Short mmCIF file of C-alpha atoms and ligand atoms in Angstrom, two decimals:
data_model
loop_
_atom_site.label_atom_id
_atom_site.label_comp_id
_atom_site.label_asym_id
_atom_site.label_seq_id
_atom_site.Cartn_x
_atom_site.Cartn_y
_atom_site.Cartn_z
CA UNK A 188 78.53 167.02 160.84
CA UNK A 189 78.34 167.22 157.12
CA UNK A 190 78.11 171.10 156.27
CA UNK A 191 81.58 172.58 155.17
CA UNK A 192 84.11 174.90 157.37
CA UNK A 193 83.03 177.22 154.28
CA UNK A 194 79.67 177.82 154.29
CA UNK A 195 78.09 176.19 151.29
CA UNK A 196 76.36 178.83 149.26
CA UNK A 197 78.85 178.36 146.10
CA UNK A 198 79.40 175.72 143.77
CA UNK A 199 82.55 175.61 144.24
CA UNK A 200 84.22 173.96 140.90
CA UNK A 201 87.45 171.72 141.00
CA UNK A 202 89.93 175.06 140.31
CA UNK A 203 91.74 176.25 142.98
CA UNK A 204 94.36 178.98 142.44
CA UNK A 205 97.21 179.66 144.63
CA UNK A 206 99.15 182.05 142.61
CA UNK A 207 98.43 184.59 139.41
CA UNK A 208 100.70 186.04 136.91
CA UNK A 209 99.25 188.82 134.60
CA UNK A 210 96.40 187.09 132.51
CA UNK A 211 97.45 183.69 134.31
CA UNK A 212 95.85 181.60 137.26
CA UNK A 213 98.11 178.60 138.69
CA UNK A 214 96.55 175.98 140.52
CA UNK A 215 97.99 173.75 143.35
CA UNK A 216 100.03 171.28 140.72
CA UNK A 217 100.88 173.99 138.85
CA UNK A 218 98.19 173.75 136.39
CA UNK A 219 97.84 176.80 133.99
CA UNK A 220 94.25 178.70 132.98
CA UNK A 221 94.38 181.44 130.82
CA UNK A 222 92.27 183.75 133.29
CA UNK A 223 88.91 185.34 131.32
CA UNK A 224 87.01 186.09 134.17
CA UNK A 225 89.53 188.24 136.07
CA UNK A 226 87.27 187.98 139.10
CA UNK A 227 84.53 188.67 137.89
CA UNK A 228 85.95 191.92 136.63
CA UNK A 229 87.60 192.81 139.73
CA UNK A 230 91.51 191.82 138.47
CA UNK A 231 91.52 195.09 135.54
CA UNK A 232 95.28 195.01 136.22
CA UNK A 233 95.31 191.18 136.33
CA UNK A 234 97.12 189.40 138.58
CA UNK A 235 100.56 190.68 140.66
CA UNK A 236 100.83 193.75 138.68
CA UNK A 237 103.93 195.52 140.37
CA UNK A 238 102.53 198.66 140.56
CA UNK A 239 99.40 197.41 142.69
CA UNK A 240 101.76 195.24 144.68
CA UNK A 241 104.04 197.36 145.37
CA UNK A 242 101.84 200.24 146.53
CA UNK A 243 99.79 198.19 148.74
CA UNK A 244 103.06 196.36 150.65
CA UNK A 245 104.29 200.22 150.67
CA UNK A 246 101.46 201.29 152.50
CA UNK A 247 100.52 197.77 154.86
CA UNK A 248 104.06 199.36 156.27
CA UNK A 249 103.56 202.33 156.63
CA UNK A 250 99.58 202.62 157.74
CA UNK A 251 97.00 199.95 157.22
CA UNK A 252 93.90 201.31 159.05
CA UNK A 253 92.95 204.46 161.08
CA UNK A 254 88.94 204.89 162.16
CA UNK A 255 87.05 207.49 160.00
CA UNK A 256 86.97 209.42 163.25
CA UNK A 257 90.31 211.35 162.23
CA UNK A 258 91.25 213.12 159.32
CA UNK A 259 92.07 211.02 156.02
CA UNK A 260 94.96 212.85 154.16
CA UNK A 261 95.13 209.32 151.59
CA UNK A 262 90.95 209.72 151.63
CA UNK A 263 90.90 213.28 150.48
CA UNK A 264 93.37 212.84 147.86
CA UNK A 265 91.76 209.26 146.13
CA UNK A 266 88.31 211.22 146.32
CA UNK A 267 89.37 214.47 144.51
CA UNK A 268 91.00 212.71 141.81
CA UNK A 269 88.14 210.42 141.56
CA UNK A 270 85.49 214.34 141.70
CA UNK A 271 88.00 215.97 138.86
CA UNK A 272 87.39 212.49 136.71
CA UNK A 273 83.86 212.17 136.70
CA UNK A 274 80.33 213.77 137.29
CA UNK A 275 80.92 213.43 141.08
CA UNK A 276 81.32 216.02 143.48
CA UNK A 277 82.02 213.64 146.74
CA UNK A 278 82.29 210.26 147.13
CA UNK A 279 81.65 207.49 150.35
CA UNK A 280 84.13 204.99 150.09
CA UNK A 281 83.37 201.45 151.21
CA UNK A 282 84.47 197.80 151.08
CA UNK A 283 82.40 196.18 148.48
CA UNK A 284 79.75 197.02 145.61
CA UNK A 285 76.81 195.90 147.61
CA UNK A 286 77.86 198.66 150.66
CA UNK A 287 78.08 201.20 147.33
CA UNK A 288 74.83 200.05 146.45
CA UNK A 289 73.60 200.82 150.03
CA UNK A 290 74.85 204.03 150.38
CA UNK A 291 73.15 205.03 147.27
CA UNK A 292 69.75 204.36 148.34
CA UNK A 293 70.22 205.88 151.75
CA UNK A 294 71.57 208.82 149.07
CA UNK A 295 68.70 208.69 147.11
CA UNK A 296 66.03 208.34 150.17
CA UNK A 297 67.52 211.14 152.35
CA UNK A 298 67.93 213.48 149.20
CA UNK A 299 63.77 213.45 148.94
CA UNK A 300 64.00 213.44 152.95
CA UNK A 301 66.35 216.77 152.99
CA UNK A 302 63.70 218.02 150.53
CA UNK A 303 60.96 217.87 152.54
CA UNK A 304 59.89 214.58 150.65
CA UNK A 305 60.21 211.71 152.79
CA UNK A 306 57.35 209.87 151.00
CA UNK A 307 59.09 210.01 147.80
CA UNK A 308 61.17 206.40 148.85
CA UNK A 309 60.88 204.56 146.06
CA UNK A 310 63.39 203.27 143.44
CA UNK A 311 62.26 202.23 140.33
CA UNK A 312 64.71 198.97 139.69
CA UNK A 313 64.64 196.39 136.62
CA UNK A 314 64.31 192.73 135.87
CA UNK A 315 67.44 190.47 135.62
CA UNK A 316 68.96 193.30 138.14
CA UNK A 317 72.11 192.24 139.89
CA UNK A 318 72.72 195.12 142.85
CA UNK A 319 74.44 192.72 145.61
CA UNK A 320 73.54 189.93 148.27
CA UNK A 321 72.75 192.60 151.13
CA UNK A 322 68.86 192.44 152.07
CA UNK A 323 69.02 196.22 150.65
CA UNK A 324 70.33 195.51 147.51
CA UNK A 325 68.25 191.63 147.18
CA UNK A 326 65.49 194.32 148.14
CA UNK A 327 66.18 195.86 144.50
CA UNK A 328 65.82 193.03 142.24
CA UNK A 329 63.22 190.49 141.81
CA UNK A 330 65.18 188.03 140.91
CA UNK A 331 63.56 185.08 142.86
CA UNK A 332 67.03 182.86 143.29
CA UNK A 333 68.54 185.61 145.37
CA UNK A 334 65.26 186.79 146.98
CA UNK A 335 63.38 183.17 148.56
CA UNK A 336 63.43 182.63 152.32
CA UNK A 337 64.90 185.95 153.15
CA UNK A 338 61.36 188.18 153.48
CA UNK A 339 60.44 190.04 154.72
CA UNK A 340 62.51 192.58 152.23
CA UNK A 341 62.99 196.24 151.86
CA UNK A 342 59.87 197.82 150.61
CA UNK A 343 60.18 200.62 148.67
CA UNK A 344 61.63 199.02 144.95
CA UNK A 345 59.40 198.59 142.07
CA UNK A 346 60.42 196.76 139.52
CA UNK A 347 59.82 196.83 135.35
CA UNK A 348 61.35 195.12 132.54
CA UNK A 349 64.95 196.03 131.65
CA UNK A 350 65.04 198.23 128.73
CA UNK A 351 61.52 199.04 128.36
CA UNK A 352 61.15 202.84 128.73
CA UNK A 353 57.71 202.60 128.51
CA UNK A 354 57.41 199.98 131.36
CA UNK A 355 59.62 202.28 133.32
CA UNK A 356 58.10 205.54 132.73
CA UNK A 357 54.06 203.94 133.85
CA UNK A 358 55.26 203.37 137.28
CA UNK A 359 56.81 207.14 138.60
CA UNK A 360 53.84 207.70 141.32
CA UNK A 361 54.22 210.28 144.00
CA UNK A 362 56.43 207.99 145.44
CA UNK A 363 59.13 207.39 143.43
CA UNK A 364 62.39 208.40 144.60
CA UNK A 365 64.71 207.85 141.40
CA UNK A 366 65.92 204.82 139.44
CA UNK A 367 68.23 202.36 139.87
CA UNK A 368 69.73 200.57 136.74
CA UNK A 369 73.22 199.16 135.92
CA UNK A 370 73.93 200.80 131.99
CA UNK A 371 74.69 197.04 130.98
CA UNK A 372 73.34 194.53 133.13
CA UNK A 373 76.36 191.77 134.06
CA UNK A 374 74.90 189.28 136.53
CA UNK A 375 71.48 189.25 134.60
CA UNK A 376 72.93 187.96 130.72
CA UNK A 377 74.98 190.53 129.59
CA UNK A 378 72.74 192.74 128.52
CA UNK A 379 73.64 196.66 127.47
CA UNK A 380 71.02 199.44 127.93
CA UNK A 381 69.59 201.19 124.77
CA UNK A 382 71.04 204.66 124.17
CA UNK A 383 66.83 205.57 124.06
CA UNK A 384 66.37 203.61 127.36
CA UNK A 385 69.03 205.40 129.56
CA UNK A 386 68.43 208.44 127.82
CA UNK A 387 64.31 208.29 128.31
CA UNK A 388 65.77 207.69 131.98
CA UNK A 389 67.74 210.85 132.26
CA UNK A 390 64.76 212.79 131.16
CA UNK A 391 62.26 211.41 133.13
CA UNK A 392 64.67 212.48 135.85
CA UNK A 393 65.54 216.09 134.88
CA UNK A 394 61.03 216.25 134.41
CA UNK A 395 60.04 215.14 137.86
CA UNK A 396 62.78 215.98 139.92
CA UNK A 397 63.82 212.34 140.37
CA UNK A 398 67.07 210.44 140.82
CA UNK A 399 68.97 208.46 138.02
CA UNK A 400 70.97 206.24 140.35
CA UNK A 401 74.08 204.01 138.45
CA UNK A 402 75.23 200.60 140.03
CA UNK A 403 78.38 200.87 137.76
CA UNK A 404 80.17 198.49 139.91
CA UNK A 405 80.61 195.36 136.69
CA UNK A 406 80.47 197.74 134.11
CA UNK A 407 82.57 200.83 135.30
CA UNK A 408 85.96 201.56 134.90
CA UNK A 409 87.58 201.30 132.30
CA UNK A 410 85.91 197.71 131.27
CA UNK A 411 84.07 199.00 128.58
CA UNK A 412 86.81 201.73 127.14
CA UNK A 413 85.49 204.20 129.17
CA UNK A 414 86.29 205.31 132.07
CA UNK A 415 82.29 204.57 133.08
CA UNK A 416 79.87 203.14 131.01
CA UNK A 417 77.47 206.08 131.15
CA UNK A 418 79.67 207.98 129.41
CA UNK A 419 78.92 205.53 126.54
CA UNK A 420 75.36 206.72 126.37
CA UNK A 421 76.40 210.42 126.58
CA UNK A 422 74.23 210.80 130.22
CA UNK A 423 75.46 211.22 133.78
CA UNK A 424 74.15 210.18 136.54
CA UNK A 425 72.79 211.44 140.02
CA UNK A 426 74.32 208.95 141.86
CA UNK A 427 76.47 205.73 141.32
CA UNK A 428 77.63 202.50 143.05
CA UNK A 429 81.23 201.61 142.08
CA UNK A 430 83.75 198.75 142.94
CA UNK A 431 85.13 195.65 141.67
CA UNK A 432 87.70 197.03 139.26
CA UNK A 433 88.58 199.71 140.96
CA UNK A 434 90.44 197.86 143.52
CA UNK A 435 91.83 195.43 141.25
CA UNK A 436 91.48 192.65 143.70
CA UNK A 437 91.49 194.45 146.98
CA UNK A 438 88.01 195.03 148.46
CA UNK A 439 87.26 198.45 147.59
CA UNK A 440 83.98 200.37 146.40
CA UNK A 441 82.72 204.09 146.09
CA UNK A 442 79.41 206.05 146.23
CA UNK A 443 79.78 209.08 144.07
CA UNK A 444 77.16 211.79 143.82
CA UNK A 445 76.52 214.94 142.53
CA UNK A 446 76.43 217.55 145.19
CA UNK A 447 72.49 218.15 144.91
CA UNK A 448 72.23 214.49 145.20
CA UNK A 449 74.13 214.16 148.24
CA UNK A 450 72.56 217.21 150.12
CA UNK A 451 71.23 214.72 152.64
CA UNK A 452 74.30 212.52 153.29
CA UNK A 453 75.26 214.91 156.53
CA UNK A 454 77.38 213.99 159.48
CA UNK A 455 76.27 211.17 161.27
CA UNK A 456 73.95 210.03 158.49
CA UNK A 457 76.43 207.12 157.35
CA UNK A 458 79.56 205.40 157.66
CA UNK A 459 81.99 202.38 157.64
CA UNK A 460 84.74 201.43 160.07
CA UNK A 461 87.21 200.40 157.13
CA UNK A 462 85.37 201.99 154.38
CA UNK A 463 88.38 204.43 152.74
CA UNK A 464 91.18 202.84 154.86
CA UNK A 465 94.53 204.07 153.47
CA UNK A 466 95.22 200.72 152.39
CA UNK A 467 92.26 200.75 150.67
CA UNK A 468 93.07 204.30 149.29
CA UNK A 469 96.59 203.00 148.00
CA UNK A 470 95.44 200.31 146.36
CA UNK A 471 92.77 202.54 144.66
CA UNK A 472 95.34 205.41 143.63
CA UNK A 473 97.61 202.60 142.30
CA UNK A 474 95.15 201.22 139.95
CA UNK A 475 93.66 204.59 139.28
CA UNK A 476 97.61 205.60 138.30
CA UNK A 477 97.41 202.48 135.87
CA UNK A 478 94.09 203.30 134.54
CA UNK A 479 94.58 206.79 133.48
CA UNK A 480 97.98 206.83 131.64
CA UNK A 481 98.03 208.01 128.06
CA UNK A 482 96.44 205.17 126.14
CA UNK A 483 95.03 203.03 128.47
CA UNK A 484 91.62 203.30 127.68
CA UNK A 485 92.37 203.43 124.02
CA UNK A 486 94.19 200.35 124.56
CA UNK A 487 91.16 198.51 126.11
CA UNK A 488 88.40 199.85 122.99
CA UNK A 489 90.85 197.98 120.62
CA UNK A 490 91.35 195.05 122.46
CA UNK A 491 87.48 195.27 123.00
CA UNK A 492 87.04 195.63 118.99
CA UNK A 493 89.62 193.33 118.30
CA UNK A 494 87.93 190.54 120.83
CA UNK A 495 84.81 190.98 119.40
CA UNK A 496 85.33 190.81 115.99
CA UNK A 497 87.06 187.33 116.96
CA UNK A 498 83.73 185.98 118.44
CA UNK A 499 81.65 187.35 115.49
CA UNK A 500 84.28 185.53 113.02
CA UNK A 501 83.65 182.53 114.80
CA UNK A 502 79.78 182.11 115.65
CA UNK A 503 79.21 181.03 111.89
CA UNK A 504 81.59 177.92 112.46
CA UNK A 505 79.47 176.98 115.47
CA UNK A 506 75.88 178.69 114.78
CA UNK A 507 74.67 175.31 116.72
CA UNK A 508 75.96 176.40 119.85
CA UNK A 509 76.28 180.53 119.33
CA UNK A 510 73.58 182.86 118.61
CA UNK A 511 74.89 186.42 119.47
CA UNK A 512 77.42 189.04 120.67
CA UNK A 513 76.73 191.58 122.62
CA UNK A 514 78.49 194.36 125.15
CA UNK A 515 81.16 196.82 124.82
CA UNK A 516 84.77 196.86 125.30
CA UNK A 517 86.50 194.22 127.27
CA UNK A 518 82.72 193.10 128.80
CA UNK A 519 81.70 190.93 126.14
CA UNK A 520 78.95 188.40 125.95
CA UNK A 521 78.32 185.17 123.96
CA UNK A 522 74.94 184.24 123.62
CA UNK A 523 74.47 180.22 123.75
CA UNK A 524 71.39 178.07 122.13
CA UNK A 525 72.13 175.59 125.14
CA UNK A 526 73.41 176.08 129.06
CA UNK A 527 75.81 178.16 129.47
CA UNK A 528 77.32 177.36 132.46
CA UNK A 529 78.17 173.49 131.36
CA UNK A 530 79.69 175.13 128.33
CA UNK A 531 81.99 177.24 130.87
CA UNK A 532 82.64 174.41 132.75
CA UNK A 533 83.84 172.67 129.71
CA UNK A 534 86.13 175.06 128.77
CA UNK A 535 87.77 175.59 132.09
CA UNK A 536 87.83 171.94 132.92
CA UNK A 537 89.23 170.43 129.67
CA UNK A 538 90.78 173.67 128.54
CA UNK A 539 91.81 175.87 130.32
CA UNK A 540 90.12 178.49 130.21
CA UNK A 541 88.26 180.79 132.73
CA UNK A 542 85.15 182.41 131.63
CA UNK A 543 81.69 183.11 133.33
CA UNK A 544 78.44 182.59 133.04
CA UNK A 545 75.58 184.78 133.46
CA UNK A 546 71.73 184.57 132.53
CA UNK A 547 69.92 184.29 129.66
CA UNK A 548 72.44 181.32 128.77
CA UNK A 549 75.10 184.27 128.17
CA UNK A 550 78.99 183.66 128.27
CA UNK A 551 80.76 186.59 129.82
CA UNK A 552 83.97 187.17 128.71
CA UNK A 553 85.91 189.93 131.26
CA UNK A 554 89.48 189.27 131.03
CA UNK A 555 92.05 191.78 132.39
CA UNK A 556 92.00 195.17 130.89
CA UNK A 557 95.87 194.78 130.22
CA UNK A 558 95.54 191.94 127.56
CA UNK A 559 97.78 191.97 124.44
CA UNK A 560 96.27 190.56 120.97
CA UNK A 561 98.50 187.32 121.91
CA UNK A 562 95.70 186.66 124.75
CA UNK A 563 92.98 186.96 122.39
CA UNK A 564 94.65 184.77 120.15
CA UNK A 565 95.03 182.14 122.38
CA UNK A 566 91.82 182.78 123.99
CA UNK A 567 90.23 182.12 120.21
CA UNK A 568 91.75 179.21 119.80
CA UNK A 569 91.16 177.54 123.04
CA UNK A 570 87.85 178.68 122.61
CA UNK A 571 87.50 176.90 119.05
CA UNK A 572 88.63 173.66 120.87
CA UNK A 573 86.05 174.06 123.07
CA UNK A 574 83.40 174.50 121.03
CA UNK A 575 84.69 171.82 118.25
CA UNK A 576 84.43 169.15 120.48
CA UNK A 577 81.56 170.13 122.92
CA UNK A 578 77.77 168.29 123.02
CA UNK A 579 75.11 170.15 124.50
CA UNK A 580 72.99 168.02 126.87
CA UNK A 581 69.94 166.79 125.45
CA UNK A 582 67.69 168.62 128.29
CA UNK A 583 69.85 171.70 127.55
C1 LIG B 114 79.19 192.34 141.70
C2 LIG B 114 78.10 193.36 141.62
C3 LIG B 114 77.54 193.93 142.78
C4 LIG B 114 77.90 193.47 144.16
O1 LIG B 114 79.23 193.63 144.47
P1 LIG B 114 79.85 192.88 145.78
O2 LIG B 114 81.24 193.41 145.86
O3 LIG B 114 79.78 191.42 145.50
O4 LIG B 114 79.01 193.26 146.94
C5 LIG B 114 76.61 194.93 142.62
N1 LIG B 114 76.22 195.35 141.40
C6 LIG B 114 76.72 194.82 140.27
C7 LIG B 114 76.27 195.34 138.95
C8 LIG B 114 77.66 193.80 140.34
O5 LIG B 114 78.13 193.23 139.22
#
């Protein structure tokens, strides 16, 4: 027997935490790394913050899990803040982004359905997408990595160049349902929408009746100093798939929709034995609590600013191995001439550092959204280390 008790679909790299403090990750002799990839921007609170701890221990006491078959007092409650803080008028809760991203395409398809449309299935998706490892949401990209040996997929996706209205707007046929796009693409290199892009979208949308459908789940709340990236672009969305940082580390995602939108989604339609769970909701109204005090947001712009006016200072000291920065707020990415991902493994092996990498030979930088400027001090100079002392590979 030579496969792993895990199964072996990561590359699992020689860190292995057992315990976090704030911006901190310990390993098992102790070793510190200053944490920049918060889980892949699922730690916004980073790590042990009292308040999350506190509220889930609270409620594991008091009520972990009831089935969605009776009433949800600690549902309704996480919901209606979530519907007074957003475009939303309901929202599905579930365990993960890829389940939000599934429940937004059943959205989306049963909307044209409840219409009287059912042939109008279709998402329009883009290149580099990143929507989850669920056959529905592989379905939506065409990235080949995630998509080989698992056909037959999902019809009904069709896919155009990120950022190319143009591309976008030449494939609405009678069957297009809606499209699907994250605002800045994570997974794929980093990559934030035009303001003429999403907006071209929205329009498109409002013309022929169709669906603009959000996967918001990297670059929503509060990573990019808003509470949702959309809001960035001045547009809102039909529909949108949210999770990661809205847990802050404890598996929890949303569906939120406008009313219209969800017109469909009636009883019996969907569901989720721990989707919405009140631990789930605790944890959720804990970091919500967090998230929306007087400042916060402010607080992660400026860090944002501050962090990336660090990285622009310092690509002329290394223009060998830096090209570009690009993203907003605390979901910054460095553009490298070489691989990216030995470059992160350099700095988290020799330095201590956590960072991650995406495509297009992007760094992304997502640390905690409760960094001080003393983080991105030391982050800047461990970074600087890095890159003083780092050698691309020849074949890079
Ligand atoms: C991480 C991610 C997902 C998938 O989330 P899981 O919780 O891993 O299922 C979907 N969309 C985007 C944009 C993501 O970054």
């Amino acid at each position: 027997m030579t496969i792993t008790a895990l199964m072996p679909v990561y590359p699992r790299c020689g860190v292995r935490p057992v315990r976090g403090e704030g911006v901190y990750l310990y390993g098992e002799d102790g070793e510190q790394y200053l944490d920049f990839a918060a889980g892949i921007a699922v730690n916004a609170l980073g790590h042990g913050h009292p308040k999350l701890v506190e509220a889930i221990a609270r409620q594991a006491a008091t009520l972990m899990h009831v089935s969605n078959l009776y009433g949800s007092p600690q549902g309704e409650h996480f919901a209606q803040r979530l519907v007074d803080s957003t475009f939303a008028d309901t929202v599905f809760f579930t365990n993960s982004g890829a389940e939000a991203v599934e429940c937004a395409i059943k959205t989306a398809r049963r909307y044209h359905f409840a219409n009287g449309n059912p042939q109008r299935h279709t998402l329009i998706t883009f290149n580099n997408a990143f929507h989850g490892r669920t056959l529905g949401a592989i379905s939506a990209t065409n990235q080949p990595k995630m998509r080989d040996g698992f056909e037959p997929l999902l019809p009904g996706f069709a896919y155009a160049p990120f950022d190319d209205l143009e591309a976008a707007l030449a494939l609405i046929d009678e069957n297009t349902a809606g499209f699907l796009v994250e605002p800045i693409q994570g997974e794929g290199g980093l990559r934030p929408a035009s303001m003429e892009f999403l907006q071209g979208l929205r329009k498109a949308c409002n013309e022929h009746g169709l669906l603009l459908v959000l996967d918001e789940v990297q670059c929503g709340y509060g990573r990019t100093g808003k509470f949702f990236a959309h809001e960035l672009y001045g547009v809102t969305p039909d529909i949108m798939a949210v999770a990661k940082g809205i847990g802050g580390g404890f598996p929890l995602g949303a569906c939120l929709a406008t009313e219209e939108a969800a017109k469909g989604m009636v009883i019996g339609t969907h569901g989720s034995t721990y989707g919405g769970n009140p631990l789930s909701m605790a944890a959720g109204e804990a970091v919500l609590d967090v998230i929306q005090e007087p400042g916060f947001l402010e607080h992660v712009e400026a860090m944002g600013q501050r962090l990336r006016s660090t990285l622009e200072q310092m690509i002329p000291n290394f223009d060998h191995l830096f090209e570009e920065v690009r993203g907003h707020g605390l979901m910054q990415g460095l553009k490298m001439k070489s691989d990216s991902r030995r470059f992160v493994a350099h700095c988290r092996d020799n330095h201590g550092l956590l960072l991650v990498a995406a495509g297009e030979n992007v760094i992304r930088i997502l640390p905690p959204l409760v960094i001080d400027e003393s983080h991105i001090t030391e982050f800047a100079t461990k970074l600087s280390d890095a890159a003083r002392v780092y050698v691309p590979a020849a074949d890079d």
